[in-house]
XYZ file of C-alpha atoms in Angstrom:
422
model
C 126.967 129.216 8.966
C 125.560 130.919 11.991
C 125.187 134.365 10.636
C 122.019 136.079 11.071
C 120.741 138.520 7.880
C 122.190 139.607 4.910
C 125.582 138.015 4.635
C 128.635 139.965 4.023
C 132.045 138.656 1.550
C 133.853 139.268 4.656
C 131.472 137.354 7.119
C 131.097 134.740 4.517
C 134.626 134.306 4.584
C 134.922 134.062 8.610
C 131.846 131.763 8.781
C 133.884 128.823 6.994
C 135.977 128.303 10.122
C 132.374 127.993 11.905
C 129.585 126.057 11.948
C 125.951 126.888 13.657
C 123.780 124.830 15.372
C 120.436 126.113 16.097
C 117.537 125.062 18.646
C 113.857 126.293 17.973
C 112.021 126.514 20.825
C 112.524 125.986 24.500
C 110.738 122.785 25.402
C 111.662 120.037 27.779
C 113.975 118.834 25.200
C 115.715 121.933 23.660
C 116.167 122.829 27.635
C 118.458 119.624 28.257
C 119.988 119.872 25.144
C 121.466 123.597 25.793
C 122.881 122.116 29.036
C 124.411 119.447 27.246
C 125.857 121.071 24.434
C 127.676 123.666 26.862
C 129.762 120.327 28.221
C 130.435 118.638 24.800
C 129.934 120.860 22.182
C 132.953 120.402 19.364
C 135.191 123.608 18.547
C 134.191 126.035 16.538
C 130.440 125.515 16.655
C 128.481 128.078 17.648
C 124.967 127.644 19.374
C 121.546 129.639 19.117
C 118.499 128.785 20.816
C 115.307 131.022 19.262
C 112.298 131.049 21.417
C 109.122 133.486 20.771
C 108.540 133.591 24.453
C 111.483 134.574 27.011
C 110.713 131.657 29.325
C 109.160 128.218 29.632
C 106.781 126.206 31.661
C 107.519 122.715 32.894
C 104.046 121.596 32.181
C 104.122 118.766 35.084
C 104.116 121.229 37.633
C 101.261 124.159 35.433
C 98.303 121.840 36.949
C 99.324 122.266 40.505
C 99.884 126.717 39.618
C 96.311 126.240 38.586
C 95.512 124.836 42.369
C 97.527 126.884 44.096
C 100.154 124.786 45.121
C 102.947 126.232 43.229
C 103.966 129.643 42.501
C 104.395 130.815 39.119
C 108.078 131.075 39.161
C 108.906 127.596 40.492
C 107.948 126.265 37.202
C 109.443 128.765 34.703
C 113.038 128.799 33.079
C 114.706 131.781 32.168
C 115.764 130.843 28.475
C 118.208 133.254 28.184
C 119.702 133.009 31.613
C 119.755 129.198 30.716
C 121.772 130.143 27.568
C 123.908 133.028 29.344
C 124.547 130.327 31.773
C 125.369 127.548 28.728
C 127.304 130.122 26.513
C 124.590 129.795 23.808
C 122.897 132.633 22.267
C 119.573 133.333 22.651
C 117.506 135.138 19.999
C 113.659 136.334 21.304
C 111.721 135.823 17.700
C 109.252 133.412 16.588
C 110.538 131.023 13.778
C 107.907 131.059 10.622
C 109.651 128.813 8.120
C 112.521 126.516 7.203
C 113.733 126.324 4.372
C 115.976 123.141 4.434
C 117.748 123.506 1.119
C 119.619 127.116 1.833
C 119.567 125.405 5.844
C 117.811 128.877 6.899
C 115.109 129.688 9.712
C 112.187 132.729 9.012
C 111.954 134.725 11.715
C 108.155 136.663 11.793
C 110.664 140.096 11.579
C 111.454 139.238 8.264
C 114.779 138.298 9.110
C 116.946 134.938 8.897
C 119.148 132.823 10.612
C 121.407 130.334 8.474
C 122.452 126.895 10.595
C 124.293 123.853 9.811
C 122.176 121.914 12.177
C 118.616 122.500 13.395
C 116.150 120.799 15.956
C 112.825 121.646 16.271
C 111.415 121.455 19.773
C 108.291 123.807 18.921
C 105.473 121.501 21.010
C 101.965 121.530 19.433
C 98.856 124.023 19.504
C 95.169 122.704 20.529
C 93.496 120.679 18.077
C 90.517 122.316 16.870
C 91.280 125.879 17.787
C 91.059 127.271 14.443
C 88.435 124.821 13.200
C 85.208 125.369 15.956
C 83.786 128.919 15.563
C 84.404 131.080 18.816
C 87.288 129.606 20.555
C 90.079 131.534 19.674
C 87.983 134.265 21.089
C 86.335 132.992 23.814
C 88.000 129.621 25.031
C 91.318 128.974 27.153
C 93.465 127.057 24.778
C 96.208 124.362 27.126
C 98.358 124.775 24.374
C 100.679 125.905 23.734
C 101.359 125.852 27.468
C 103.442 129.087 28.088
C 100.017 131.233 27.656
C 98.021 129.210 29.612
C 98.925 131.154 32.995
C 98.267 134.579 31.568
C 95.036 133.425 29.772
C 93.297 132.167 33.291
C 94.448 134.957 34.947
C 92.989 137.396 32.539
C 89.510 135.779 32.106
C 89.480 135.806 36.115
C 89.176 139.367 36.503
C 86.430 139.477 34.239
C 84.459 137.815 36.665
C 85.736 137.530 40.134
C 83.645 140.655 41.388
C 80.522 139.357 40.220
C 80.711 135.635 40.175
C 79.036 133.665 43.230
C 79.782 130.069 42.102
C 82.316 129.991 38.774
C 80.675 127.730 36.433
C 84.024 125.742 34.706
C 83.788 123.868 31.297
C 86.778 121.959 30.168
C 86.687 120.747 26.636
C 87.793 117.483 25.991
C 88.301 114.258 28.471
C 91.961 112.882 28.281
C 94.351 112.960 30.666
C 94.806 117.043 30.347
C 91.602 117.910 30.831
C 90.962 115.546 33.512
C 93.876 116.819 35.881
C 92.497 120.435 34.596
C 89.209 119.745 36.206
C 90.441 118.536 39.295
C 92.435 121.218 40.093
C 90.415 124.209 39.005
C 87.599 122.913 41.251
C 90.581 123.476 43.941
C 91.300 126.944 43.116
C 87.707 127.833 43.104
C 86.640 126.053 46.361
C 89.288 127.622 47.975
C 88.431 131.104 46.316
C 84.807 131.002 46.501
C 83.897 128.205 48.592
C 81.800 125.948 46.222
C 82.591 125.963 41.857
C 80.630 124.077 39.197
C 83.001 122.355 37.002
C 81.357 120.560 33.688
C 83.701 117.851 31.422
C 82.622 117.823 27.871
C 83.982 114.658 26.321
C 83.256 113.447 22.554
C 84.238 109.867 23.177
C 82.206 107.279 25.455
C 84.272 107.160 28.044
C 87.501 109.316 29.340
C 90.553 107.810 29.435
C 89.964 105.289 26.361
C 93.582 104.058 26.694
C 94.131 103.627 30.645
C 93.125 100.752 32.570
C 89.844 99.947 33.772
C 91.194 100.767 37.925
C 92.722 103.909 37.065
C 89.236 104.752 35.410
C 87.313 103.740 38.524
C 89.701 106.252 40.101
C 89.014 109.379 38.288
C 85.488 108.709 38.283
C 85.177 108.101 42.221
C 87.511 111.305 42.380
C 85.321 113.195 39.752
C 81.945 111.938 41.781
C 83.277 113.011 45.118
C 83.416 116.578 43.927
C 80.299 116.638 42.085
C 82.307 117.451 38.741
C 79.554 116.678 35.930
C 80.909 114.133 32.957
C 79.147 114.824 29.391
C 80.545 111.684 27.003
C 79.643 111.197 23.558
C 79.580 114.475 22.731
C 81.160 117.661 20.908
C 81.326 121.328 21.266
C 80.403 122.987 17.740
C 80.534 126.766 19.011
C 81.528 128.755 21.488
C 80.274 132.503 21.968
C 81.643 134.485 25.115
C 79.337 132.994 27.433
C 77.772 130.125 26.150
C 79.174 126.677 24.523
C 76.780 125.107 22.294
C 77.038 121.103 21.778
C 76.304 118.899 18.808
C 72.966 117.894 20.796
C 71.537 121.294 20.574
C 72.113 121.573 23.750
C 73.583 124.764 24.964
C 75.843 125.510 28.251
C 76.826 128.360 30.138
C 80.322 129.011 31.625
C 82.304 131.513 33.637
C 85.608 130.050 32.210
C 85.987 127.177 28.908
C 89.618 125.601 28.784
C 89.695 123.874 25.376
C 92.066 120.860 25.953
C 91.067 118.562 23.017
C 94.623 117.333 22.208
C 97.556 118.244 19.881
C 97.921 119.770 16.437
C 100.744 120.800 14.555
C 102.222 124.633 14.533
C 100.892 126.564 11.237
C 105.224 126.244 10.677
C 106.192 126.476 6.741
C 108.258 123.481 6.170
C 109.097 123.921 2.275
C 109.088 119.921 1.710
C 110.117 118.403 4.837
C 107.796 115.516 4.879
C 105.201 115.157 7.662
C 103.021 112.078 8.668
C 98.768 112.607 7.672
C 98.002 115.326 10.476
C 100.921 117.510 9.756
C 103.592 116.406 12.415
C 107.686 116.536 11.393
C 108.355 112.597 10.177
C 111.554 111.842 11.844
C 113.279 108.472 11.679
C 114.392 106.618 15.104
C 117.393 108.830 15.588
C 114.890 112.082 15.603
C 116.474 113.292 12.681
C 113.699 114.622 9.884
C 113.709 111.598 7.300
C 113.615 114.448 4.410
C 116.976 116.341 5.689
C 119.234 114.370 8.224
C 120.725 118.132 9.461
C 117.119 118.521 10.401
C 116.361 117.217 14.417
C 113.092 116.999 16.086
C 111.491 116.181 18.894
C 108.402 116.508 21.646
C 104.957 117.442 20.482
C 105.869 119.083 16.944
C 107.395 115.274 15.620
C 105.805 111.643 14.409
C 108.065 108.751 14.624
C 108.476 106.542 11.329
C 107.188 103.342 11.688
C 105.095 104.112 14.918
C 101.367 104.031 14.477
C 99.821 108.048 14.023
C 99.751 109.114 17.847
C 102.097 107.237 19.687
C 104.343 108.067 21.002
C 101.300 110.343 22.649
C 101.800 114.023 22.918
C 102.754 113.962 26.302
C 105.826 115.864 28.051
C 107.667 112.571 29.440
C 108.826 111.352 26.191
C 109.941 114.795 25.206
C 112.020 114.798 28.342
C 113.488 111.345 27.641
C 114.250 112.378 23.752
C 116.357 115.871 24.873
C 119.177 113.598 25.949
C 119.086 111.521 22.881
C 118.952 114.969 20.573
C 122.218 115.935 22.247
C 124.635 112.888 22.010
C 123.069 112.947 18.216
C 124.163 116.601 17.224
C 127.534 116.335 18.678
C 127.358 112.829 16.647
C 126.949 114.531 13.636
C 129.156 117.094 13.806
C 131.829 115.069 14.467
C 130.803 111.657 12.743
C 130.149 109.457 15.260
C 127.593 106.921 15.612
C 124.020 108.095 16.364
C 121.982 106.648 19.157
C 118.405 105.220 18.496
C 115.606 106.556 20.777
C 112.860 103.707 21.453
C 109.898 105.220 23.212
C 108.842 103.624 26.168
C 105.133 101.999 25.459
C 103.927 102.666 28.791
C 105.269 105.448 31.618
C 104.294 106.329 35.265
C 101.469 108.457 34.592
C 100.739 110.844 37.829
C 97.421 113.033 37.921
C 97.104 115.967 40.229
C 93.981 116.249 41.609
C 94.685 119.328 43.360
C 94.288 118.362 47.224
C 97.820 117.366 47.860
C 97.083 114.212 46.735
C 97.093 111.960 42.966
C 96.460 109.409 41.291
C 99.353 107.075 39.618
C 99.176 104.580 36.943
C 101.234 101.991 35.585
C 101.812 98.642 33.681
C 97.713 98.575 34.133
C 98.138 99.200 38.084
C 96.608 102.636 39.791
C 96.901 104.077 43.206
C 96.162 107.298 44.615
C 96.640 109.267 47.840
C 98.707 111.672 49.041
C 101.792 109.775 48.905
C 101.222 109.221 45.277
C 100.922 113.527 45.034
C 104.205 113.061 47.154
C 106.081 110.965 44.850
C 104.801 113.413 42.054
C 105.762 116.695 43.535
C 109.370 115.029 44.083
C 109.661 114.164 40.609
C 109.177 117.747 39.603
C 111.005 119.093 41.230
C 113.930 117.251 40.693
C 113.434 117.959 37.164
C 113.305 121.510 37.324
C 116.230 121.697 40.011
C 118.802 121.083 37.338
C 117.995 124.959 36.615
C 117.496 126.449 39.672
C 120.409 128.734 38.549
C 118.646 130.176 35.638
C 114.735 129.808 37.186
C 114.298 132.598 39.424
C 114.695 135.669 37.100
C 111.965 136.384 35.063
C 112.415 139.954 33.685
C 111.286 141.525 30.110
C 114.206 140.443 27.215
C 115.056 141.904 23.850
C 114.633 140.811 20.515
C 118.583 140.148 19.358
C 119.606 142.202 16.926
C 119.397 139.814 13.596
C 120.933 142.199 10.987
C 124.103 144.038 9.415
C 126.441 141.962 11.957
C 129.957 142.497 11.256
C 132.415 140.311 11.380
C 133.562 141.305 15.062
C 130.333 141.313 15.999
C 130.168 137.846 14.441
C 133.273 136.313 16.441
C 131.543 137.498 19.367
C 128.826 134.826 18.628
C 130.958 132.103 19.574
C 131.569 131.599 23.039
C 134.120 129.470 25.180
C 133.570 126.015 26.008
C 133.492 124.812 29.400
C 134.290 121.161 30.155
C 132.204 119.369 32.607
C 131.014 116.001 33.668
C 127.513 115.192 32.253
């Protein structure tokens, strides 16, 4: 039932010819799947998409806004264009809860939104914000990524008059915070001329999991720019200047990005079942393993039977799984078979480093140069050219009305089909 609020007899009565499927959050899944859904969707279903924010960010691309080589707008999708564009309603509202047994979403107004089918796309917030003392006030979080833009823009103008040499500290060594370091040396060099940029890593060594080539790499990269590397150890505080380490040792900064990996929403799931750290358990055809009208994917999920953290949290198998949500929903509203998603166990991994030029890793190879940044910057932008229709408007949208529809305004809900070629 896709009505949103207090239900009426009369809208009860209309919503049995209907049934609602509704997509939380507008990640690189969620985005695919609104385009798909236009193009296949069975009559008489209705769909939402409910996003807090208005747009998205295709985080491939965010590094390279943070050098300068993009501008804000060629990575952001108009959700609601996107759905105006996919006849799908959009609703601007953050979802608080599910509540899988009455198959309705909390909206932080207070009001609801019933579905027959759900998928959670919701991505992740940054592990240890809400655990270290200071750095929800004084640290950059990378996720989730849609703030990230504002957040560096904002702390800039507290310093930019003032500032000789920006002194950068990212938070945390992986592949995030590593492309992050690169690139705002970049936008600082060109800004100011010269930037101190400081890693802070709590493991031995970055990039644990990649090869040993692609780690010679990032370190000749990192040494040619004179970015310091601190390994083995943590950051236990953060006040609005300072960052104080589990050595005793204190450090200074300008500008802290906190990029220590991926933790789940605070999201109230009333009993769907979630693996040790709090991700969505979904089985291999993304479908919670609590509720099968329950879909997941990206950041927010953990695949049962996969070891905790892999697939990683990383935007390439949240791209590959939006295709795989799709032909699944319009499987199970019309009982068909569902397809399995396998993750890939390894993927072309491409690092900006800010310069026009990257470093690429695969099956344990690496290369780098500016062909590699080439091949990268093609990539994107293929990927965001499927909504070049939808990408360049960017203006201020409305909360949807949620409550005391009528039944006319109901019908209106459902819009008209249009057949293409996927």
């Amino acid at each position: 039932a896709e009505y949103m609020g207090e239900p009426s007899t009369h809208t009860s009565q209309f919503l049995l010819m209907r049934r609602h499927v509704v997509l939380v959050g507008g990640g690189h899944a969620n985005t695919q799947v609104v385009r798909m859904l236009k193009a296949q969707v069975p009559e008489h279903t209705v769909a939402t998409l409910v996003s807090e924010m208005p747009w998205s960010y295709y985080s491939g691309m965010l590094p390279g806004w943070v050098a300068g080589l993009y501008e804000p707008k060629q990575l952001q999708i108009d959700l609601k264009a996107l759905c105006e564009d996919s006849n799908c309603q959009f609703v601007a509202q953050r979802v608080v809860e599910i509540d899988h047994r009455q198959k309705r979403l909390g909206l932080a107004d207070g009001s609801f939104i019933f579905y027959d089918i759900v998928a959670l796309n919701i991505g992740s917030r940054t592990r240890g914000d809400d655990v270290v003392p200071g750095v929800k006030e004084y640290a950059i979080t990378t996720r989730p990524i849609n703030a990230l833009l504002s957040k560096v823009q904002t702390a800039e103008r507290s310093f930019s008059l003032h500032t000789a040499c920006p002194r950068v500290v990212i938070v945390g060594g992986g592949v995030a915070g590593i492309e992050l370091a690169f690139t705002m040396y970049e936008r600082y060099k060109n800004k100011y001329g010269t930037v101190q940029v400081i890693i802070v890593h709590q493991g031995k060594q970055i990039l644990a999991s990649g090869s040993r080539r692609s780690r010679h790499l990032v370190q000749q990269a990192l040494s040619e720019r004179n970015i310091d590397l601190i390994t083995n150890v943590s950051v236990v505080s953060v006040s609005k200047t300072d960052a104080m380490l589990s050595s005793a040792e204190t450090i200074s900064f300008d500008i802290l990005l906190w990029a220590t990996g991926a933790s789940p929403h605070h999201l109230e799931l009333n009993g769907l079942q979630t693996d040790s750290e709090g991700f969505l358990l979904v089985n291999s055809y993304l479908q919670s393993v609590s509720d099968l009208n329950v879909f997941g994917s990206g950041d927010c999920i953990q695949i049962e039977g996969h070891a905790v953290g892999f697939p990683p949290k990383a935007g390439v198998y949240a791209v590959r799984e939006g295709p795989v949500i799709a032909k699944n929903i319009i499987a199970q509203l019309t009982g068909s078979s569902l397809t399995r998603y396998e993750p890939q166990s390894d993927f072309l991994s491409l690092m900006n480093l800010g310069d026009h030029r990257a470093i690429g890793a695969k099956f344990g190879l690496a290369f780098s140069g500016h062909w590699v940044w080439k091949l990268k910057d093609h990539i994107d932008r293929k990927w965001m050219n499927q909504f070049k229709t939808v990408s360049d408007h960017a203006e201020p949208l409305q909360t949807a009305t949620l409550n005391k529809l009528t039944t006319a305004d109901t019908a209106e809900l459902t819009p008209s089909i249009a057949v293409q070629t996927l």
